[in-house]
CSV table of C-alpha atoms in Angstrom, one decimal:
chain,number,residue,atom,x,y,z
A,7,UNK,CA,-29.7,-50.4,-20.4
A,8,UNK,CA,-30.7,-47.0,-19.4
A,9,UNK,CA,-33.0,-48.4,-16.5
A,10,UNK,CA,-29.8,-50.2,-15.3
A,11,UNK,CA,-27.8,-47.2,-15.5
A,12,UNK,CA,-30.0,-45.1,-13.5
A,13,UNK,CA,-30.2,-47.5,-10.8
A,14,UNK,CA,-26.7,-47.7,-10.6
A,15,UNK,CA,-26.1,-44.1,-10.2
A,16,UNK,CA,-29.4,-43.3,-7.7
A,17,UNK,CA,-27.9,-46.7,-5.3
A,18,UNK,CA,-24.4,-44.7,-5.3
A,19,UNK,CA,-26.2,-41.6,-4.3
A,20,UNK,CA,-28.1,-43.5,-1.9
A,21,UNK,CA,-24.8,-44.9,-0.3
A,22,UNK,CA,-23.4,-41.7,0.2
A,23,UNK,CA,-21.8,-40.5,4.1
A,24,UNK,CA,-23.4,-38.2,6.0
A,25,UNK,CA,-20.5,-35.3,6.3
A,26,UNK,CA,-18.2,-35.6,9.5
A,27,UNK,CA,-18.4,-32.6,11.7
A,28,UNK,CA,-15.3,-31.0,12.9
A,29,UNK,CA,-13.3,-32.8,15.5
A,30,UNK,CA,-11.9,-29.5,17.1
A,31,UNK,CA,-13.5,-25.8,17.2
A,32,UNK,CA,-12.0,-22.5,17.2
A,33,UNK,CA,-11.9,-20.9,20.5
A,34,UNK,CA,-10.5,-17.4,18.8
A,35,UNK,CA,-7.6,-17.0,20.8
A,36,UNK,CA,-5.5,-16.9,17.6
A,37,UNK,CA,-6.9,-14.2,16.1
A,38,UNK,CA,-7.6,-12.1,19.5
A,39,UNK,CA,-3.2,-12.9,19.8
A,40,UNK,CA,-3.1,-11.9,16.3
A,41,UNK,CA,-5.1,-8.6,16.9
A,42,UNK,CA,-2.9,-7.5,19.9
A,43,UNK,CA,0.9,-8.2,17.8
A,44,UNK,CA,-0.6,-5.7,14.9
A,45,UNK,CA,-1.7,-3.3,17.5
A,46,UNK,CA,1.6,-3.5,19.3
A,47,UNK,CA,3.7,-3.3,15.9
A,48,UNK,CA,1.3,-0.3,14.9
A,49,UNK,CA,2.2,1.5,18.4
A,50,UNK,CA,5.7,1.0,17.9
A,51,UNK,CA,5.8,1.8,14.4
A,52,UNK,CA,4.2,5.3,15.1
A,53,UNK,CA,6.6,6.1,18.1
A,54,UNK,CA,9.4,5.6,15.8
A,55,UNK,CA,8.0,7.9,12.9
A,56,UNK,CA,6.9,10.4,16.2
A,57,UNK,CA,10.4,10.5,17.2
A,58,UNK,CA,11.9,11.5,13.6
A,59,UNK,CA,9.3,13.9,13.1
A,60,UNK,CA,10.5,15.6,16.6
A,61,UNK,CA,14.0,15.3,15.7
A,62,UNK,CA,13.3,17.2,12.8
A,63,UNK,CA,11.2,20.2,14.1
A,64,UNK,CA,11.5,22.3,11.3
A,65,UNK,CA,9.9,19.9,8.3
A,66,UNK,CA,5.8,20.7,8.7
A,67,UNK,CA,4.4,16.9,8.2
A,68,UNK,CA,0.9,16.2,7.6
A,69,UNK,CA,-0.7,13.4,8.7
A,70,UNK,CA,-2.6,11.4,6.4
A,71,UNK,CA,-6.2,9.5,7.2
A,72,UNK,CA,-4.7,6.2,5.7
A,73,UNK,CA,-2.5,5.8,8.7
A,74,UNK,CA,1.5,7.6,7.1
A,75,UNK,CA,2.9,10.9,7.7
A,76,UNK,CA,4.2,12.5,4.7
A,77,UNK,CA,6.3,16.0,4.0
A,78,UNK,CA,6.6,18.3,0.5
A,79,UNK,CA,10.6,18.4,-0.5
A,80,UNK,CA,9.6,20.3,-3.3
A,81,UNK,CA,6.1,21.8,-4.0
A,82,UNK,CA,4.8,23.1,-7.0
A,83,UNK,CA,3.2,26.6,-7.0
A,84,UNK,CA,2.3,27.0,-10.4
A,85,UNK,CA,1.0,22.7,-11.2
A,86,UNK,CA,-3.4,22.6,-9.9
A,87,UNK,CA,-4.2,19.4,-10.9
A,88,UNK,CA,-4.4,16.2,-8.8
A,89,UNK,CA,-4.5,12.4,-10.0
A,90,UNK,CA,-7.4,11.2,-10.0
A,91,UNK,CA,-8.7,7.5,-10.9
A,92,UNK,CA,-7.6,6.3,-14.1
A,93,UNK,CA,-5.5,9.1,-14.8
A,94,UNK,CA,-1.5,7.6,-15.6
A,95,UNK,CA,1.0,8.9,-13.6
A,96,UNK,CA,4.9,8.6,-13.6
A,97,UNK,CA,7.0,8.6,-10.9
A,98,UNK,CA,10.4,8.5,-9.5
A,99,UNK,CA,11.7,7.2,-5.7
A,100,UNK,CA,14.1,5.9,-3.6
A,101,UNK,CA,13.4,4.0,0.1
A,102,UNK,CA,15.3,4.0,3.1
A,103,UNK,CA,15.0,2.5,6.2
A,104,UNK,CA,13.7,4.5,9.7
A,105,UNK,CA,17.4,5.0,10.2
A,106,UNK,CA,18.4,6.7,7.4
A,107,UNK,CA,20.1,3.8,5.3
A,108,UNK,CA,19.6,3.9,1.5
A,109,UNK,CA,17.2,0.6,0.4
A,110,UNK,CA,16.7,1.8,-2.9
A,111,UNK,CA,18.8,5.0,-4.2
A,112,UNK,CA,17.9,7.4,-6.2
A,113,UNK,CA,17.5,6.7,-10.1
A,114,UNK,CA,17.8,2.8,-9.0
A,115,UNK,CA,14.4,1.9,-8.9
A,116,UNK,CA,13.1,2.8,-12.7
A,117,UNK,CA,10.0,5.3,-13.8
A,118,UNK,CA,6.9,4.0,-12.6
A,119,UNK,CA,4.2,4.0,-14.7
A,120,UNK,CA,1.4,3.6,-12.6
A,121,UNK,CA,-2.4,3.6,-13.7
A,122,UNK,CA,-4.2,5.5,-10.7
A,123,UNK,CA,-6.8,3.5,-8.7
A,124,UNK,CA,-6.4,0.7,-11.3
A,125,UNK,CA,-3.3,-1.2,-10.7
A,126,UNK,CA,-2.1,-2.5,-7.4
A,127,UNK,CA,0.1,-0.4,-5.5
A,128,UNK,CA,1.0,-0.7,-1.4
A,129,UNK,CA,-1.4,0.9,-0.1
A,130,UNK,CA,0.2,4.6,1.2
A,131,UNK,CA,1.5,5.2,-2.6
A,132,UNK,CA,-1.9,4.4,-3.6
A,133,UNK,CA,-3.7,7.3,-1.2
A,134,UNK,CA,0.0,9.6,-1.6
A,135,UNK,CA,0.4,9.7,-5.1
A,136,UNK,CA,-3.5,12.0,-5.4
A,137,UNK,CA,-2.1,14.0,-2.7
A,138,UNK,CA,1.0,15.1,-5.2
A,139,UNK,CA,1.0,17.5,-8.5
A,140,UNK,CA,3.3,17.4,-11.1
A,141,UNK,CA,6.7,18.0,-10.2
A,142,UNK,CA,6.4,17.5,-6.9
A,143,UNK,CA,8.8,15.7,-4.7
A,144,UNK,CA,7.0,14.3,-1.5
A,145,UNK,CA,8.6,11.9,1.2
A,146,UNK,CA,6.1,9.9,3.2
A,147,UNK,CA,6.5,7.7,6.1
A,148,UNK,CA,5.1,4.6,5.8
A,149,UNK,CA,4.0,2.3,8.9
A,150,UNK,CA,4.6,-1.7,7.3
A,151,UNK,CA,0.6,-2.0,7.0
A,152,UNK,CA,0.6,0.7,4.4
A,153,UNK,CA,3.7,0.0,2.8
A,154,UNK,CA,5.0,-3.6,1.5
A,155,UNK,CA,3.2,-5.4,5.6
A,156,UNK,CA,3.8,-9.2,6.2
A,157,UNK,CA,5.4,-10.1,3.3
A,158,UNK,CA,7.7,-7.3,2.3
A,159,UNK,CA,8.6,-6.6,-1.2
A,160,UNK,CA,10.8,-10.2,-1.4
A,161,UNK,CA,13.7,-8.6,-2.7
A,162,UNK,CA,15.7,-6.0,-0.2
A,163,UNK,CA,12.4,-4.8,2.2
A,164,UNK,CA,11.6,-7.4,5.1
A,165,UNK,CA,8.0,-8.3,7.1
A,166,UNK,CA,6.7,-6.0,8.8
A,167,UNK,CA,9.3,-2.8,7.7
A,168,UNK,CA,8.7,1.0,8.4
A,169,UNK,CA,10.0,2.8,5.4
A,170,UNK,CA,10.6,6.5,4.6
A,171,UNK,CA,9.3,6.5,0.6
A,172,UNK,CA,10.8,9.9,-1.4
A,173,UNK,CA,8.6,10.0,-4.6
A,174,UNK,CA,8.4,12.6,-7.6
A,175,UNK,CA,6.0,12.6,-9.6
A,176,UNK,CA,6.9,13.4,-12.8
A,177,UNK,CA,4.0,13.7,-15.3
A,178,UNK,CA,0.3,12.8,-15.5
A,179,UNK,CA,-2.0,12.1,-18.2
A,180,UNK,CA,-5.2,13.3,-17.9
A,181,UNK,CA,-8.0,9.8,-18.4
A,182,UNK,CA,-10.4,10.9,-21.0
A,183,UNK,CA,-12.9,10.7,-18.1
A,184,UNK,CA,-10.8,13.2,-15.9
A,185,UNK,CA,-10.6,15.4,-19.2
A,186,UNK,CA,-14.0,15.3,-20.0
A,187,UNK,CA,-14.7,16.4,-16.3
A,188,UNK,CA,-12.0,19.0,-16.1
C-alpha cells in the first residue's frame, strides 16, 4: 500500500505544468505618470501653503525637514522637555481646510492619547508632536503626503487634502526609558 501511495503522489508531481510566463510586461509608464501627478500635487500644495505664509507676514514659520511648515500660537518658556519615543503624550486639535473653513473645531475631536513613535500617526503629527513641550499650542501646515494622502481620513478629510492642523499638547509622561535617561 505505501509503495502504491508513493507512486501515486511522485506520477502527480511528475505531471505537473511548467509555469506560464507573463503574457504582457510592464513598460513603466504608469509609475513614471504616477511620479509626475505627486510631484505636480506637491508643487501646488506648497505654493498654496507659500501664499498663506506671505499673507501672513508677521507669524515666523519654520520649515520642517519632513516636508510641513508649522508656527508656535503659544510657546512655553518655562516647559524643557521634548517627547521622545515611547514617552505618552496627550493632545488637543482642530483642522481646517487651506481656506480657513473649520473641518474639525475645537474640543470636537477628543484627547489624544498617543504613544510616541509607537502607534500610527499621519506622518507630520508624528515628526510635530517632538517638536512641541507641554503646553504648547502649535499649528502646522500639512501638504496631503504628510497628513491623511490618498485616502484621506474617510470621514470629513478627502484624497489628497492640504490641511492647517492646530495641536496642544497637553501633558507627557516620561517612558521609564526617557526617565532613566533624563
Amino acid at each position: 500500500i505505501y509503495s502504491l501511495l508513493l507512486g501515486i503522489s511522485l506520477t502527480g508531481c511528475a505531471d505537473r505544468q511548467e509555469a506560464r510566463k507573463p503574457v504582457s510586461r510592464s513598460s513603466g509608464s504608469f509609475l513614471k505618470k504616477s511620479i509626475e501627478i505627486s510631484k505636480e500635487l506637491v508643487a501646488s500644495e506648497e505654493a498654496l501653503f507659500d501664499s498663506i505664509m506671505k499673507r501672513n507676514p508677521d507669524i515666523q514659520y519654520h520649515t520642517s525637514q519632513k516636508g510641513y511648515w508649522y508656527t508656535y500660537l503659544e510657546k512655553s518658556e518655562t516647559e524643557e522637555y521634548y517627547p521622545k519615543a515611547g514617552d505618552l503624550v496627550y493632545f488637543d486639535s482642530d483642522i481646517i481646510d487651506i481656506d480657513g473653513d473649520t473641518i474639525y473645531k475645537p474640543g470636537e475631536l477628543k484627547t489624544r492619547e498617543y504613544m510616541v513613535d509607537k502607534e500610527e500617526i499621519i506622518i507630520g503629527l508624528r515628526d510635530g508632536i517632538k517638536r512641541m513641550k507641554k503646553g504648547e499650542k502649535v499649528q502646522f501646515l500639512f501638504p496631503s503626503h504628510v497628513a491623511y494622502g490618498y485616502l484621506g481620513d474617510k470621514n470629513r478629510i478627502g484624497r489628497n487634502v492640504p490641511i492647517i492642523y492646530n495641536v496642544t499638547l497637553l501633558d507627557i509622561k516620561k517612558s521609564e526609558k526617557s526617565t532613566n535617561t533624563n
